[in-house]
mmCIF file of C-alpha atoms in Angstrom:
data_model
loop_
_atom_site.group_PDB
_atom_site.id
_atom_site.type_symbol
_atom_site.label_atom_id
_atom_site.label_comp_id
_atom_site.label_asym_id
_atom_site.label_seq_id
_atom_site.Cartn_x
_atom_site.Cartn_y
_atom_site.Cartn_z
ATOM 1 C CA UNK K 9 43.668 22.408 27.670
ATOM 2 C CA UNK K 10 46.571 24.762 27.271
ATOM 3 C CA UNK K 11 49.641 23.078 25.946
ATOM 4 C CA UNK K 12 53.149 24.462 26.236
ATOM 5 C CA UNK K 13 55.847 22.388 24.609
ATOM 6 C CA UNK K 14 59.609 22.684 24.749
ATOM 7 C CA UNK K 15 61.907 21.377 22.050
ATOM 8 C CA UNK K 16 64.063 19.129 24.237
ATOM 9 C CA UNK K 17 63.733 17.455 27.616
ATOM 10 C CA UNK K 18 67.453 16.917 28.036
ATOM 11 C CA UNK K 19 70.328 18.723 26.354
ATOM 12 C CA UNK K 20 74.095 18.450 26.750
ATOM 13 C CA UNK K 21 76.282 21.181 25.291
ATOM 14 C CA UNK K 22 79.916 22.196 25.476
ATOM 15 C CA UNK K 23 81.248 25.423 26.947
ATOM 16 C CA UNK K 24 81.202 28.195 24.351
ATOM 17 C CA UNK K 25 78.505 26.666 22.162
ATOM 18 C CA UNK K 26 75.485 28.688 21.083
ATOM 19 C CA UNK K 27 72.344 27.052 22.461
ATOM 20 C CA UNK K 28 68.741 27.496 21.355
ATOM 21 C CA UNK K 29 65.809 26.476 23.527
ATOM 22 C CA UNK K 30 62.433 26.584 21.831
ATOM 23 C CA UNK K 31 59.008 26.961 23.364
ATOM 24 C CA UNK K 32 55.630 26.777 21.647
ATOM 25 C CA UNK K 33 52.173 27.408 23.104
ATOM 26 C CA UNK K 34 48.870 26.639 21.439
ATOM 27 C CA UNK K 35 46.449 28.966 23.257
ATOM 28 C CA UNK K 36 47.138 32.270 21.522
ATOM 29 C CA UNK K 37 48.575 33.754 24.726
ATOM 30 C CA UNK K 38 50.134 37.199 24.521
ATOM 31 C CA UNK K 39 52.612 36.686 27.351
ATOM 32 C CA UNK K 40 55.457 34.178 27.366
ATOM 33 C CA UNK K 41 58.211 33.660 29.910
ATOM 34 C CA UNK K 42 61.535 31.905 30.377
ATOM 35 C CA UNK K 43 62.683 30.813 33.835
ATOM 36 C CA UNK K 44 65.543 28.829 35.185
ATOM 37 C CA UNK K 45 65.069 26.565 38.168
ATOM 38 C CA UNK K 46 67.873 25.768 40.584
ATOM 39 C CA UNK K 47 67.606 23.872 43.893
ATOM 40 C CA UNK K 48 66.759 26.152 46.786
ATOM 41 C CA UNK K 49 66.403 29.191 44.544
ATOM 42 C CA UNK K 50 62.980 28.455 43.110
ATOM 43 C CA UNK K 51 62.253 29.817 39.661
ATOM 44 C CA UNK K 52 64.001 32.955 38.491
ATOM 45 C CA UNK K 53 62.737 34.960 35.552
ATOM 46 C CA UNK K 54 65.209 35.367 32.699
ATOM 47 C CA UNK K 55 63.127 37.196 30.066
ATOM 48 C CA UNK K 56 59.520 37.656 29.166
ATOM 49 C CA UNK K 57 57.580 38.847 26.159
ATOM 50 C CA UNK K 58 54.161 40.462 26.094
ATOM 51 C CA UNK K 59 53.786 40.599 22.323
ATOM 52 C CA UNK K 60 55.476 39.568 19.096
ATOM 53 C CA UNK K 61 58.931 41.138 18.803
ATOM 54 C CA UNK K 62 58.574 42.639 22.287
ATOM 55 C CA UNK K 63 60.753 41.510 25.161
ATOM 56 C CA UNK K 64 61.681 42.617 28.632
ATOM 57 C CA UNK K 65 64.501 41.578 30.906
ATOM 58 C CA UNK K 66 63.660 39.585 33.960
ATOM 59 C CA UNK K 67 65.752 39.232 37.076
ATOM 60 C CA UNK K 68 68.712 37.333 35.608
ATOM 61 C CA UNK K 69 69.089 38.194 31.893
ATOM 62 C CA UNK K 70 72.890 38.192 31.746
ATOM 63 C CA UNK K 71 74.247 35.665 29.280
ATOM 64 C CA UNK K 72 70.860 35.126 27.624
ATOM 65 C CA UNK K 73 68.839 36.615 24.801
ATOM 66 C CA UNK K 74 65.382 35.849 23.426
ATOM 67 C CA UNK K 75 63.465 35.971 20.200
ATOM 68 C CA UNK K 76 59.752 36.156 19.524
ATOM 69 C CA UNK K 77 59.010 36.309 15.824
ATOM 70 C CA UNK K 78 55.625 34.589 16.050
ATOM 71 C CA UNK K 79 53.026 34.783 18.770
ATOM 72 C CA UNK K 80 53.130 31.086 19.592
ATOM 73 C CA UNK K 81 56.916 30.700 19.746
ATOM 74 C CA UNK K 82 59.437 32.092 22.230
ATOM 75 C CA UNK K 83 63.096 31.149 21.958
ATOM 76 C CA UNK K 84 65.800 31.404 24.579
ATOM 77 C CA UNK K 85 69.360 31.771 23.311
ATOM 78 C CA UNK K 86 72.552 31.186 25.202
ATOM 79 C CA UNK K 87 75.100 33.060 23.101
ATOM 80 C CA UNK K 88 78.115 31.269 24.570
ATOM 81 C CA UNK K 89 77.149 28.566 27.020
ATOM 82 C CA UNK K 90 78.987 28.382 30.319
ATOM 83 C CA UNK K 91 78.975 25.754 33.050
ATOM 84 C CA UNK K 92 77.057 28.070 35.404
ATOM 85 C CA UNK K 93 74.163 27.941 32.957
ATOM 86 C CA UNK K 94 73.642 24.267 33.714
ATOM 87 C CA UNK K 95 70.077 24.262 34.986
ATOM 88 C CA UNK K 96 66.448 23.360 34.368
ATOM 89 C CA UNK K 97 64.806 25.826 31.990
ATOM 90 C CA UNK K 98 61.067 26.306 32.084
ATOM 91 C CA UNK K 99 58.893 28.132 29.602
ATOM 92 C CA UNK K 100 55.439 29.491 30.489
ATOM 93 C CA UNK K 101 52.622 31.391 28.856
ATOM 94 C CA UNK K 102 49.672 33.425 30.061
ATOM 95 C CA UNK K 103 46.947 35.449 28.462
ATOM 96 C CA UNK K 104 46.855 39.188 28.959
ATOM 97 C CA UNK K 105 43.550 39.514 30.783
ATOM 98 C CA UNK K 106 42.942 39.732 34.515
ATOM 99 C CA UNK K 107 44.968 37.634 36.901
ATOM 100 C CA UNK K 108 45.314 34.431 34.970
ATOM 101 C CA UNK K 109 47.762 31.777 35.971
ATOM 102 C CA UNK K 110 50.821 30.835 33.959
ATOM 103 C CA UNK K 111 50.943 27.527 32.133
ATOM 104 C CA UNK K 112 54.278 25.758 32.117
ATOM 105 C CA UNK K 113 56.051 23.486 29.707
ATOM 106 C CA UNK K 114 57.756 20.268 30.874
ATOM 107 C CA UNK K 115 61.182 21.881 31.114
ATOM 108 C CA UNK K 116 64.560 21.370 29.481
ATOM 109 C CA UNK K 117 67.393 20.111 31.619
ATOM 110 C CA UNK K 118 70.519 21.655 30.151
ATOM 111 C CA UNK K 119 73.978 20.452 31.073
ATOM 112 C CA UNK K 120 76.982 22.480 29.930
ATOM 113 C CA UNK K 121 80.295 20.622 30.143
ATOM 114 C CA UNK E 18 60.467 44.723 44.906
ATOM 115 C CA UNK E 19 58.206 41.769 45.462
ATOM 116 C CA UNK E 20 59.367 38.633 47.246
ATOM 117 C CA UNK E 21 58.140 35.280 48.535
ATOM 118 C CA UNK E 22 59.451 33.237 51.438
ATOM 119 C CA UNK E 23 58.829 29.554 51.993
ATOM 120 C CA UNK E 24 60.509 28.983 55.340
ATOM 121 C CA UNK E 25 60.595 25.190 55.211
ATOM 122 C CA UNK E 26 62.776 23.341 52.722
ATOM 123 C CA UNK E 27 60.972 20.098 53.489
ATOM 124 C CA UNK E 28 57.787 19.023 55.227
ATOM 125 C CA UNK E 29 57.294 15.436 56.338
ATOM 126 C CA UNK E 30 53.819 14.167 57.139
ATOM 127 C CA UNK E 31 52.182 10.789 57.615
ATOM 128 C CA UNK E 32 49.503 9.748 55.161
ATOM 129 C CA UNK E 33 46.072 10.777 56.395
ATOM 130 C CA UNK E 34 47.397 13.636 58.525
ATOM 131 C CA UNK E 35 46.849 17.318 57.727
ATOM 132 C CA UNK E 36 49.404 18.976 55.488
ATOM 133 C CA UNK E 37 50.432 22.633 55.687
ATOM 134 C CA UNK E 38 53.004 24.364 53.507
ATOM 135 C CA UNK E 39 53.852 27.895 54.601
ATOM 136 C CA UNK E 40 54.259 30.986 52.438
ATOM 137 C CA UNK E 41 54.705 34.667 53.214
ATOM 138 C CA UNK E 42 55.000 37.438 50.665
ATOM 139 C CA UNK E 43 55.882 41.063 50.132
ATOM 140 C CA UNK E 44 54.405 43.099 47.279
ATOM 141 C CA UNK E 45 53.183 46.598 46.494
ATOM 142 C CA UNK E 46 49.455 46.939 46.217
ATOM 143 C CA UNK E 47 46.996 44.095 46.187
ATOM 144 C CA UNK E 48 48.616 40.710 45.607
ATOM 145 C CA UNK E 49 47.752 37.966 43.220
ATOM 146 C CA UNK E 50 48.919 34.752 44.914
ATOM 147 C CA UNK E 51 49.459 31.328 43.399
ATOM 148 C CA UNK E 52 50.429 27.815 44.380
ATOM 149 C CA UNK E 53 52.039 25.400 41.947
ATOM 150 C CA UNK E 54 53.148 21.793 42.325
ATOM 151 C CA UNK E 55 55.986 20.045 40.527
ATOM 152 C CA UNK E 56 56.284 16.288 40.262
ATOM 153 C CA UNK E 57 59.690 14.738 39.421
ATOM 154 C CA UNK E 58 60.995 15.658 35.965
ATOM 155 C CA UNK E 59 57.846 17.600 35.153
ATOM 156 C CA UNK E 60 56.885 21.221 34.664
ATOM 157 C CA UNK E 61 54.845 23.165 37.185
ATOM 158 C CA UNK E 62 51.139 22.500 37.541
ATOM 159 C CA UNK E 63 48.765 25.171 38.775
ATOM 160 C CA UNK E 64 46.942 24.342 42.035
ATOM 161 C CA UNK E 65 45.052 27.460 43.043
ATOM 162 C CA UNK E 66 45.118 31.243 43.190
ATOM 163 C CA UNK E 67 43.893 34.141 45.260
ATOM 164 C CA UNK E 68 42.819 37.287 43.442
ATOM 165 C CA UNK E 69 40.170 38.884 45.601
ATOM 166 C CA UNK E 70 37.156 37.953 47.676
ATOM 167 C CA UNK E 71 36.923 35.019 50.049
ATOM 168 C CA UNK E 72 40.143 34.490 51.970
ATOM 169 C CA UNK E 73 39.828 30.707 51.730
ATOM 170 C CA UNK E 74 40.564 29.477 48.247
ATOM 171 C CA UNK E 75 39.894 25.921 47.113
ATOM 172 C CA UNK E 76 41.896 24.319 44.339
ATOM 173 C CA UNK E 77 42.816 21.091 42.633
ATOM 174 C CA UNK E 78 43.361 17.687 44.308
ATOM 175 C CA UNK E 79 41.684 18.734 47.587
ATOM 176 C CA UNK E 80 44.120 21.566 48.333
ATOM 177 C CA UNK E 81 43.095 24.903 49.769
ATOM 178 C CA UNK E 82 44.909 28.034 50.855
ATOM 179 C CA UNK E 83 44.114 30.829 53.246
ATOM 180 C CA UNK E 84 44.970 34.426 52.452
ATOM 181 C CA UNK E 85 45.842 36.482 55.519
ATOM 182 C CA UNK E 86 46.453 40.112 54.666
ATOM 183 C CA UNK E 87 47.619 41.228 58.116
ATOM 184 C CA UNK E 88 50.215 38.459 58.263
ATOM 185 C CA UNK E 89 50.988 38.652 54.526
ATOM 186 C CA UNK E 90 50.670 34.891 54.347
ATOM 187 C CA UNK E 91 49.138 32.397 51.950
ATOM 188 C CA UNK E 92 49.588 28.941 53.475
ATOM 189 C CA UNK E 93 48.651 25.844 51.496
ATOM 190 C CA UNK E 94 46.652 23.161 53.296
ATOM 191 C CA UNK E 95 45.198 19.745 52.755
ATOM 192 C CA UNK E 96 43.104 18.085 55.449
ATOM 193 C CA UNK E 97 44.283 14.538 54.734
ATOM 194 C CA UNK E 98 47.547 14.003 52.853
ATOM 195 C CA UNK E 99 48.137 11.208 50.336
ATOM 196 C CA UNK E 100 51.414 9.536 49.408
ATOM 197 C CA UNK E 101 50.809 10.848 45.883
ATOM 198 C CA UNK E 102 50.978 14.429 47.244
ATOM 199 C CA UNK E 103 54.738 14.002 47.641
ATOM 200 C CA UNK E 104 56.193 16.671 45.362
ATOM 201 C CA UNK E 105 57.802 20.113 45.268
ATOM 202 C CA UNK E 106 55.464 23.013 46.007
ATOM 203 C CA UNK E 107 55.988 26.622 44.980
ATOM 204 C CA UNK E 108 54.245 29.745 46.183
ATOM 205 C CA UNK E 109 54.277 32.781 43.879
ATOM 206 C CA UNK E 110 53.126 36.384 43.972
ATOM 207 C CA UNK E 111 52.347 38.923 41.317
ATOM 208 C CA UNK E 112 51.687 42.574 42.019
ATOM 209 C CA UNK E 113 49.755 45.093 40.000
ATOM 210 C CA UNK E 114 50.951 48.100 38.074
ATOM 211 C CA UNK E 115 54.167 48.130 36.125
ATOM 212 C CA UNK E 116 55.336 44.875 37.686
ATOM 213 C CA UNK E 117 52.056 43.173 36.963
ATOM 214 C CA UNK E 118 53.510 40.780 34.470
ATOM 215 C CA UNK E 119 56.228 39.381 36.694
ATOM 216 C CA UNK E 120 55.577 36.379 38.878
ATOM 217 C CA UNK E 121 58.011 35.966 41.775
ATOM 218 C CA UNK E 122 58.465 32.472 43.206
ATOM 219 C CA UNK E 123 59.537 31.207 46.571
ATOM 220 C CA UNK E 124 62.367 28.728 46.869
ATOM 221 C CA UNK E 125 60.032 25.751 47.041
ATOM 222 C CA UNK E 126 59.079 23.268 49.751
ATOM 223 C CA UNK E 127 59.505 19.558 49.270
ATOM 224 C CA UNK E 128 56.650 17.555 50.732
ATOM 225 C CA UNK E 129 57.197 13.934 51.690
ATOM 226 C CA UNK E 130 54.119 11.956 52.679
ATOM 227 C CA UNK E 131 54.972 8.646 54.315
ATOM 228 C CA UNK E 132 52.609 5.682 54.253
#
């Protein structure tokens, strides 16, 4: 089974702090994704990566950056956390062939105070 | 731009009754369509997908979905709902071409199955 893990289930940070969210997948998938989930808005794509050191902006990249130094690891960085970044963050991975589904991690609930 | 609409925020159904969760989509080219389920404080779990072929797709836990190209719909169905089906359900679409990597989700529909 594909396993996607995220470094924290719950995280509380202060406004202005730099925040790192880590995601690791164990299936050698080329594609990795970061979403945020907010009630009524579904999942919105922040960034994705289709290869090591490659990244593309999703629909809501403002205030975020990403890093992919190794194939299995995709990090989401909040350069200066703000209260409107309080949300559930979900990481996903998918292989590059055909129309495969994405596999999701358990999520990190981030609260910025 | 691709989009997904789930017109119902919540669906209530009695245990043993049929369950339907509605989804309509907009995408360029042929769609890849997905349903995911999310249980409380968990990530999303894949239920089923439509890529091509038979319009009726069967998935996990007794769920199925019907692709209707003329109505651009992909409704999720279960003939007999269980209390354990209570969860948040998401429909998603992915198009081909340059946007082929991006999955667009609907806003989600909460399903409540009452005993």
